[in-house]
Amino acid sequence: MPQISAFIFDLDGVITDTAEYHYRAWKRLADEEGLPFSREDNEALRGVSRRESLLRLLKGKVLPEAQMEEYMARKNAYYRAFLTQITAADLLEGVADFLAQARAHGLKLGIGSASKNARDVLNGLGITDQFDAIGDGYSVSRTKPAPDLFVWVAGRLGVPPAECVVFEDAEAGIAAARECGMYSVGIGDPARVGAADLILPNLAGAQVDHILSRLANLAH
Ligand code: BG6
Ligand code: MG
């Protein structure tokens, strides 16, 4: 039976649904600059860093670095205005219970988020102290699908990657977990997270026992 010692959670789209706020912030910038940007375009930005998101929004249009910086700062200011409203009520259904179950199993808990705003989101949700390690957009330079962030979090947890399970809603996040030999649980649309070891629609009603025994039965 393989040993599983830690759960590492992506934040946006797994613990809370900030995708809508990212969308509204990018949309406001896009409208101000006359750039086309739809909700569908936004779906493709899940898990994608701020700079890479802007590059995708520009669809090949090349801008001077200073202007790129100004666009990213403006989008982030719009996004951060939404963050001031985040409270514990913004935890996705089932998350609080799932974290409590994982703790009761003696698992270590980590966050592996591409966001430079992750700590503010966690503070707003009131769950910062539930995690033994928090990796965010400042922790490593190579972003998902590179495995660096999850490896960094595992190191902070003092757990080998092969004993970690990553919970992710983004294709790039599942790829990152697989790349470093971690188990992966995809949250949401199978079109995005189909490469995961297990797929769940969300964490509502999820049972830690059940997940551990299903992962234990995989050839890993
Ligand atoms: C990810 C989000 O968690 O963080 C992306 O899914 C976002 O949409 C990325 O672009 C970076 O976030 P931030 O807060 O540093 O701009
Ligand atoms: Mg995500």
Short mmCIF file of C-alpha atoms and ligand atoms in Angstrom, two decimals:
data_model
loop_
_atom_site.label_atom_id
_atom_site.label_comp_id
_atom_site.label_asym_id
_atom_site.label_seq_id
_atom_site.Cartn_x
_atom_site.Cartn_y
_atom_site.Cartn_z
CA MET A 1 0.00 0.00 0.00
CA PRO A 2 1.63 3.32 -1.05
CA GLN A 3 2.16 5.87 1.63
CA ILE A 4 0.34 9.16 1.28
CA SER A 5 1.48 11.83 3.74
CA ALA A 6 0.32 15.17 2.35
CA PHE A 7 -2.38 16.92 0.37
CA ILE A 8 -1.39 19.97 -1.68
CA PHE A 9 -4.22 22.21 -2.85
CA ASP A 10 -4.35 24.67 -5.69
CA LEU A 11 -6.29 27.70 -4.46
CA ASP A 12 -8.22 29.44 -7.26
CA GLY A 13 -10.95 27.06 -8.47
CA VAL A 14 -10.36 24.39 -5.80
CA ILE A 15 -10.68 26.14 -2.43
CA THR A 16 -12.54 29.24 -3.65
CA ASP A 17 -13.89 30.48 -6.93
CA THR A 18 -11.82 33.55 -7.76
CA ALA A 19 -11.99 32.82 -11.50
CA GLU A 20 -14.99 35.17 -11.75
CA TYR A 21 -12.99 38.01 -10.15
CA HIS A 22 -10.01 37.35 -12.42
CA TYR A 23 -12.45 37.45 -15.36
CA ARG A 24 -14.05 40.75 -14.35
CA ALA A 25 -10.64 42.36 -13.75
CA TRP A 26 -9.20 41.21 -17.12
CA LYS A 27 -12.48 42.13 -18.84
CA ARG A 28 -12.37 45.70 -17.49
CA LEU A 29 -8.78 46.12 -18.70
CA ALA A 30 -9.63 44.52 -22.07
CA ASP A 31 -12.64 46.83 -22.52
CA GLU A 32 -10.57 49.89 -21.62
CA GLU A 33 -7.96 48.90 -24.18
CA GLY A 34 -10.36 47.74 -26.90
CA LEU A 35 -9.16 44.12 -26.73
CA PRO A 36 -11.68 41.32 -27.36
CA PHE A 37 -12.05 39.04 -24.31
CA SER A 38 -14.86 36.60 -23.53
CA ARG A 39 -15.79 34.32 -20.63
CA GLU A 40 -14.66 31.43 -22.80
CA ASP A 41 -11.25 33.06 -23.27
CA ASN A 42 -11.08 33.38 -19.48
CA GLU A 43 -11.62 29.64 -18.94
CA ALA A 44 -8.34 29.01 -20.76
CA LEU A 45 -6.55 31.23 -18.20
CA ARG A 46 -7.19 28.95 -15.21
CA GLY A 47 -3.90 28.29 -13.46
CA VAL A 48 -2.03 30.54 -15.91
CA SER A 49 0.29 33.21 -14.45
CA ARG A 50 -0.53 36.92 -14.68
CA ARG A 51 2.07 37.60 -17.38
CA GLU A 52 1.13 34.54 -19.46
CA SER A 53 -2.55 35.50 -19.10
CA LEU A 54 -1.81 38.97 -20.51
CA LEU A 55 0.18 37.47 -23.39
CA ARG A 56 -2.81 35.26 -24.24
CA LEU A 57 -5.19 38.20 -23.95
CA LEU A 58 -3.01 40.18 -26.38
CA LYS A 59 -3.31 37.30 -28.90
CA GLY A 60 0.09 37.97 -30.46
CA LYS A 61 -0.03 41.77 -30.23
CA VAL A 62 3.42 42.94 -29.07
CA LEU A 63 3.68 45.75 -26.49
CA PRO A 64 6.68 47.46 -24.86
CA GLU A 65 7.59 45.96 -21.47
CA ALA A 66 6.60 49.14 -19.58
CA GLN A 67 3.11 48.95 -21.06
CA MET A 68 2.83 45.25 -20.22
CA GLU A 69 3.75 46.11 -16.62
CA GLU A 70 1.15 48.87 -16.50
CA TYR A 71 -1.57 46.55 -17.86
CA MET A 72 -0.70 43.85 -15.29
CA ALA A 73 -0.65 46.39 -12.44
CA ARG A 74 -4.01 47.82 -13.50
CA LYS A 75 -5.61 44.35 -13.79
CA ASN A 76 -4.19 43.43 -10.40
CA ALA A 77 -5.59 46.61 -8.80
CA TYR A 78 -9.05 45.74 -10.16
CA TYR A 79 -8.67 42.14 -8.92
CA ARG A 80 -7.49 43.22 -5.47
CA ALA A 81 -10.54 45.47 -5.09
CA PHE A 82 -12.65 42.28 -5.29
CA LEU A 83 -10.41 40.52 -2.78
CA THR A 84 -11.35 43.00 -0.05
CA GLN A 85 -14.83 41.44 -0.11
CA ILE A 86 -13.68 37.81 0.38
CA THR A 87 -14.83 36.12 3.59
CA ALA A 88 -15.22 32.58 4.91
CA ALA A 89 -18.52 32.46 3.02
CA ASP A 90 -16.45 32.27 -0.20
CA LEU A 91 -15.01 28.86 0.64
CA LEU A 92 -16.36 26.42 -1.96
CA GLU A 93 -18.88 23.92 -0.62
CA GLY A 94 -17.32 21.01 1.25
CA VAL A 95 -13.84 22.53 1.55
CA ALA A 96 -13.93 23.22 5.30
CA ASP A 97 -15.12 19.69 6.03
CA PHE A 98 -12.59 18.13 3.66
CA LEU A 99 -9.67 20.00 5.27
CA ALA A 100 -10.87 18.87 8.71
CA GLN A 101 -11.06 15.25 7.54
CA ALA A 102 -7.55 15.44 6.09
CA ARG A 103 -6.20 16.88 9.33
CA ALA A 104 -7.92 14.13 11.31
CA HIS A 105 -6.11 11.59 9.11
CA GLY A 106 -2.79 13.13 10.17
CA LEU A 107 -2.03 14.37 6.67
CA LYS A 108 0.10 17.47 6.16
CA LEU A 109 -1.63 20.22 4.21
CA GLY A 110 -0.10 22.61 1.71
CA ILE A 111 -1.14 25.27 -0.80
CA GLY A 112 0.44 25.41 -4.27
CA SER A 113 -0.99 28.46 -6.05
CA ALA A 114 0.37 30.41 -9.02
CA SER A 115 -1.13 33.57 -7.55
CA LYS A 116 0.87 36.38 -5.99
CA ASN A 117 -2.33 37.25 -4.12
CA ALA A 118 -2.73 33.78 -2.56
CA ARG A 119 -1.94 34.88 1.00
CA ASP A 120 -4.49 37.68 0.88
CA VAL A 121 -7.11 35.28 -0.45
CA LEU A 122 -6.34 32.75 2.30
CA ASN A 123 -6.46 35.49 4.94
CA GLY A 124 -9.84 36.68 3.62
CA LEU A 125 -11.14 33.11 3.75
CA GLY A 126 -9.76 32.81 7.29
CA ILE A 127 -7.90 29.53 6.63
CA THR A 128 -4.22 30.55 6.49
CA ASP A 129 -3.36 28.75 9.73
CA GLN A 130 -4.78 25.45 8.47
CA PHE A 131 -1.82 24.93 6.15
CA ASP A 132 1.64 23.70 7.07
CA ALA A 133 3.19 25.29 3.97
CA ILE A 134 2.02 27.91 1.49
CA GLY A 135 3.60 28.14 -1.96
CA ASP A 136 2.45 31.07 -4.10
CA GLY A 137 3.39 33.15 -7.13
CA TYR A 138 6.54 34.36 -5.33
CA SER A 139 7.90 30.94 -4.31
CA VAL A 140 9.48 29.77 -7.59
CA SER A 141 10.15 31.35 -10.96
CA ARG A 142 8.98 28.58 -13.32
CA THR A 143 5.18 28.43 -13.27
CA LYS A 144 2.90 25.40 -13.80
CA PRO A 145 3.07 23.13 -15.84
CA ALA A 146 6.65 23.11 -14.46
CA PRO A 147 6.64 20.96 -11.31
CA ASP A 148 8.76 23.46 -9.34
CA LEU A 149 6.00 24.92 -7.15
CA PHE A 150 4.67 21.56 -5.96
CA VAL A 151 8.21 20.29 -5.34
CA TRP A 152 8.90 23.48 -3.32
CA VAL A 153 5.76 22.91 -1.21
CA ALA A 154 6.62 19.22 -0.65
CA GLY A 155 10.08 20.31 0.53
CA ARG A 156 8.55 22.75 2.99
CA LEU A 157 6.25 19.99 4.23
CA GLY A 158 9.20 17.61 4.56
CA VAL A 159 7.40 14.98 2.48
CA PRO A 160 8.74 13.20 -0.67
CA PRO A 161 6.79 14.14 -3.84
CA ALA A 162 5.68 10.50 -4.30
CA GLU A 163 3.72 10.77 -1.01
CA CYS A 164 1.79 13.89 -2.06
CA VAL A 165 -1.64 14.27 -3.62
CA VAL A 166 -2.33 17.46 -5.61
CA PHE A 167 -5.88 18.83 -5.96
CA GLU A 168 -6.12 20.98 -9.10
CA ASP A 169 -8.69 22.51 -11.46
CA ALA A 170 -6.23 23.43 -14.23
CA GLU A 171 -4.70 21.29 -16.95
CA ALA A 172 -1.29 22.88 -16.30
CA GLY A 173 -1.57 21.99 -12.60
CA ILE A 174 -2.32 18.32 -13.29
CA ALA A 175 0.63 18.21 -15.69
CA ALA A 176 2.88 19.75 -13.00
CA ALA A 177 1.79 17.15 -10.42
CA ARG A 178 2.34 14.25 -12.81
CA GLU A 179 5.74 15.62 -13.83
CA CYS A 180 7.07 15.31 -10.27
CA GLY A 181 5.46 11.95 -9.50
CA MET A 182 2.68 13.21 -7.26
CA TYR A 183 -0.81 11.76 -7.26
CA SER A 184 -3.40 14.10 -8.78
CA VAL A 185 -7.08 14.71 -8.19
CA GLY A 186 -8.70 16.82 -10.90
CA ILE A 187 -11.49 19.11 -9.79
CA GLY A 188 -14.13 20.06 -12.35
CA ASP A 189 -14.46 19.65 -16.09
CA PRO A 190 -12.83 16.39 -17.34
CA ALA A 191 -11.99 18.25 -20.55
CA ARG A 192 -9.48 20.21 -18.46
CA VAL A 193 -8.36 17.71 -15.83
CA GLY A 194 -8.78 14.42 -17.70
CA ALA A 195 -5.11 13.48 -17.16
CA ALA A 196 -5.58 13.30 -13.36
CA ASP A 197 -5.53 10.01 -11.41
CA LEU A 198 -9.03 10.76 -10.12
CA ILE A 199 -11.62 13.33 -11.17
CA LEU A 200 -14.22 14.91 -8.88
CA PRO A 201 -16.75 17.61 -9.81
CA ASN A 202 -15.80 19.52 -6.61
CA LEU A 203 -14.97 18.79 -2.97
CA ALA A 204 -18.60 18.81 -1.76
CA GLY A 205 -19.18 15.51 0.02
CA ALA A 206 -15.68 14.23 -0.83
CA GLN A 207 -14.40 11.58 1.57
CA VAL A 208 -10.69 11.46 2.39
CA ASP A 209 -10.90 7.70 3.14
CA HIS A 210 -12.45 6.99 -0.20
CA ILE A 211 -9.90 9.06 -2.12
CA LEU A 212 -6.95 7.46 -0.31
CA SER A 213 -8.19 3.95 -1.03
CA ARG A 214 -8.88 4.70 -4.69
CA LEU A 215 -5.39 6.19 -5.13
CA ALA A 216 -3.85 3.23 -3.29
CA ASN A 217 -5.29 0.93 -5.94
CA LEU A 218 -3.55 2.75 -8.78
CA ALA A 219 -0.27 1.59 -10.22
CA HIS A 220 1.74 4.71 -9.48
C1 BG6 B 1 -3.97 31.33 -10.66
C2 BG6 B 1 -5.26 31.70 -11.35
O1 BG6 B 1 -4.25 30.68 -9.45
O2 BG6 B 1 -3.20 32.48 -10.37
C3 BG6 B 1 -4.97 32.51 -12.59
O3 BG6 B 1 -5.97 30.51 -11.70
C4 BG6 B 1 -4.11 33.72 -12.23
O4 BG6 B 1 -6.19 32.93 -13.18
C5 BG6 B 1 -2.85 33.25 -11.52
O5 BG6 B 1 -3.75 34.45 -13.40
C6 BG6 B 1 -1.95 34.40 -11.09
O6 BG6 B 1 -2.63 35.17 -10.14
P1 BG6 B 1 -2.21 36.60 -9.63
O7 BG6 B 1 -3.11 36.82 -8.44
O8 BG6 B 1 -0.77 36.53 -9.24
O9 BG6 B 1 -2.44 37.55 -10.74
MG MG B 2 -6.79 26.81 -10.09
#
